[in-house]
Amino acid sequence: MPAKRTVVVIPTASEEPEKAAEAYVQVFSSLGVEHVEVLNIQSREQANGAEALDIINRADGVMLTGGDQLRLTALLGGTQLLTRLTERYQQEPIVIAGTSAGAAAMSTPMIYQGRNDAGFLKDEIHITTGLQLLRDVAIDTHFIARGRIIRMAQIIATNPGCLGLGLEEDTAVLVTKGNELEVIGNGIVVLLDGHACTGNTIYEIKPGEVFSIRDLQLHLLAKGQCYTLPGF
């Protein structure tokens, strides 16, 4: 008999964590997952506790729900839970998934504030350090539906060594070996690559002024398309 798989749902980002967790428990159960646990972290004390570590150690998969990505980084950043989750991601066979805020929080530079129609002006977009499961990648979600390409371009202008990854609705990327991406789902993934850019003005202009960037590469990838992250 094959061992039962355990999926752990972390609804920390949600303003209604119990409701969000219940929805995902139902979804995973309908998909045939026999054991679904909820780890509702609402304090850093919980994230450093033995119970949370025990649950993470037993997980075969972890799901970070949507909500506010800043809640995730503020509550999980620097904790024993995140340290152990990162260790398992790097060294053991585990699947870590996220939707909306849960996906956005996985990157190194993480967008946490900025209007959908913003991004033309310097300092309109606010970033912090994410959970760093995927390094040197900035992730944004609802990318085309909410017109977020310009705000991602500003993030790349501030550090062209970072790759911009825009996820559209009903679309995801499967990351293996730390740097191999495969697009799954019915939408499109947008990649903004600034490694070959020939210059930009973000460091020259004042806050509130319009920035420029030249030779920014754009890739549009549909289901089944693969991409190797640069720098590995």
XYZ file of C-alpha atoms in Angstrom:
232
model
C 0.000 0.000 0.000
C 1.436 3.426 -0.917
C 1.944 5.840 1.965
C -0.698 8.474 2.497
C 0.369 11.919 1.344
C -0.083 14.914 3.610
C -0.833 18.385 2.266
C -0.539 21.290 4.703
C -2.578 24.426 4.019
C -1.177 27.682 5.439
C -3.904 30.392 5.271
C -1.831 33.047 7.064
C -2.087 35.600 4.246
C -5.889 35.618 4.303
C -8.035 38.041 6.309
C -10.408 35.108 6.823
C -7.956 32.248 7.377
C -10.500 29.707 8.650
C -12.742 30.225 5.618
C -9.800 30.096 3.210
C -8.439 26.947 4.823
C -11.817 25.210 4.675
C -12.091 25.893 0.951
C -8.675 24.378 0.243
C -9.317 21.362 2.444
C -12.408 20.664 0.340
C -10.478 21.150 -2.907
C -7.640 18.807 -1.967
C -10.053 16.235 -0.585
C -11.997 16.288 -3.862
C -8.708 15.659 -5.687
C -8.137 12.515 -3.662
C -5.677 13.775 -1.051
C -6.416 11.633 1.987
C -4.736 13.742 4.636
C -5.033 17.548 4.651
C -3.886 19.587 7.648
C -4.301 23.288 8.367
C -1.441 25.290 9.870
C -3.024 28.629 10.714
C -0.048 30.729 11.794
C -1.196 34.041 13.264
C 1.868 34.972 15.341
C 5.630 34.665 15.148
C 5.517 32.692 18.381
C 3.433 30.041 16.607
C 5.869 30.035 13.670
C 8.727 29.263 16.072
C 6.805 26.604 17.974
C 7.393 22.853 18.064
C 3.886 22.050 16.801
C 4.364 24.044 13.600
C 7.742 22.421 12.954
C 6.283 18.975 13.490
C 3.553 19.637 10.919
C 6.066 20.986 8.382
C 8.293 17.956 8.903
C 5.386 15.633 8.074
C 4.227 17.526 5.000
C 4.558 16.147 1.493
C 3.106 19.361 0.109
C 2.463 22.883 1.403
C -0.102 25.335 0.048
C 0.111 29.079 0.773
C -3.258 30.736 0.192
C -3.993 34.179 -1.202
C -4.509 37.363 0.785
C -1.788 39.831 1.788
C 1.786 38.756 1.060
C 3.117 41.227 3.633
C 1.385 39.205 6.359
C 3.319 36.158 5.214
C 6.729 37.814 5.318
C 6.040 39.705 8.550
C 4.837 36.582 10.374
C 7.094 33.929 8.825
C 10.296 35.783 7.931
C 13.257 34.694 10.059
C 11.277 32.019 11.928
C 12.068 28.371 12.539
C 9.142 27.402 10.345
C 10.496 29.232 7.301
C 14.018 27.968 7.951
C 12.816 24.368 8.046
C 10.531 24.826 5.035
C 13.454 26.246 3.047
C 15.708 23.369 4.095
C 13.151 20.830 2.976
C 12.572 22.644 -0.324
C 16.309 22.630 -1.075
C 17.145 19.133 0.126
C 14.047 16.915 0.188
C 11.190 15.876 -2.139
C 8.434 18.327 -1.190
C 6.036 20.459 -3.235
C 5.457 24.053 -2.135
C 2.635 25.860 -3.909
C 0.996 29.249 -3.613
C -1.766 31.265 -5.208
C -1.995 35.053 -5.527
C -0.252 36.425 -2.406
C 1.054 32.950 -1.659
C 2.832 32.906 -5.012
C 4.048 36.508 -4.849
C 5.674 35.890 -1.458
C 7.934 33.120 -2.758
C 10.327 35.459 -4.532
C 13.312 37.425 -3.255
C 12.170 40.949 -4.154
C 8.475 40.971 -3.293
C 5.988 43.595 -4.440
C 3.694 44.449 -1.551
C 2.171 47.775 -2.574
C 1.411 49.560 -5.819
C -1.729 50.289 -7.824
C -2.467 48.174 -10.870
C -2.153 51.245 -13.123
C 0.971 52.527 -11.350
C 4.626 51.992 -12.142
C 5.562 54.773 -14.551
C 6.864 56.975 -11.760
C 9.871 56.230 -9.579
C 8.934 54.999 -6.077
C 5.290 54.217 -6.953
C 6.041 50.551 -6.312
C 7.085 49.232 -2.910
C 9.107 46.074 -2.458
C 10.572 44.092 0.392
C 12.324 40.742 0.756
C 10.009 37.780 0.194
C 10.293 34.237 1.532
C 13.199 33.666 -0.892
C 12.230 30.178 -2.020
C 12.860 31.355 -5.585
C 15.856 33.673 -5.616
C 16.473 36.579 -7.973
C 12.917 36.331 -9.297
C 10.159 38.893 -8.712
C 6.706 37.290 -8.947
C 3.481 39.163 -9.664
C 0.034 37.620 -10.123
C -3.184 38.518 -12.011
C -0.596 39.969 -14.345
C -2.423 40.690 -17.600
C -5.927 41.063 -16.176
C -4.753 43.873 -13.881
C -2.214 45.490 -16.215
C 0.852 45.009 -14.040
C 3.640 44.883 -16.637
C 4.846 48.454 -16.067
C 5.183 48.040 -12.324
C 7.211 44.878 -12.912
C 9.428 46.756 -15.371
C 10.266 49.263 -12.631
C 11.324 46.420 -10.323
C 13.622 45.070 -13.038
C 15.020 48.552 -13.671
C 16.123 48.781 -10.029
C 18.034 45.495 -10.391
C 18.344 44.009 -13.909
C 19.845 40.855 -12.393
C 16.374 39.934 -11.221
C 13.897 38.192 -13.529
C 10.274 39.347 -13.581
C 7.708 36.540 -13.579
C 4.092 37.503 -14.261
C 1.373 34.893 -13.729
C -2.024 35.237 -15.366
C -5.281 33.721 -14.092
C -5.579 29.910 -14.138
C -1.855 29.642 -14.878
C 1.199 28.556 -12.927
C 4.821 27.543 -13.285
C 6.225 24.256 -12.067
C 9.775 24.785 -10.819
C 12.148 21.825 -10.583
C 15.867 21.618 -9.803
C 15.634 25.173 -8.478
C 15.793 26.798 -11.897
C 13.771 24.828 -14.461
C 10.347 26.350 -15.174
C 7.457 24.720 -17.003
C 4.199 26.555 -17.670
C 0.975 24.776 -16.702
C -2.637 25.922 -16.907
C -4.743 27.664 -19.513
C -3.311 31.190 -19.531
C 0.042 32.789 -20.201
C 3.211 33.537 -18.256
C 5.110 36.771 -18.902
C 8.859 36.886 -18.293
C 10.733 40.190 -18.171
C 14.501 39.781 -18.433
C 16.745 42.776 -17.876
C 20.120 41.020 -17.999
C 20.862 42.382 -21.479
C 19.417 45.869 -20.948
C 21.693 48.630 -22.212
C 20.715 51.164 -19.599
C 17.952 52.803 -17.621
C 17.312 56.042 -15.791
C 15.895 54.798 -12.485
C 19.002 55.860 -10.533
C 19.219 59.283 -12.199
C 15.682 60.597 -11.839
C 13.933 61.958 -8.766
C 10.992 60.287 -7.021
C 7.805 61.034 -8.938
C 9.533 61.245 -12.317
C 9.029 58.786 -15.200
C 11.692 56.106 -15.603
C 13.107 54.549 -18.786
C 14.732 51.193 -19.513
C 16.191 50.016 -22.837
C 16.430 46.546 -24.384
C 14.269 44.813 -21.820
C 13.525 41.309 -23.107
C 9.952 40.002 -23.039
C 8.895 36.351 -23.240
C 5.286 35.131 -23.454
C 4.985 31.449 -22.579
C 1.941 29.181 -22.798
C 1.233 25.693 -21.439
C 4.103 23.255 -21.920
C 6.732 25.914 -22.581
C 9.920 25.661 -20.513
C 12.483 28.214 -19.407
C 15.780 27.978 -17.522
C 16.369 30.737 -15.018
C 19.610 32.644 -15.713
C 22.464 32.777 -13.258
C 22.497 29.102 -12.205
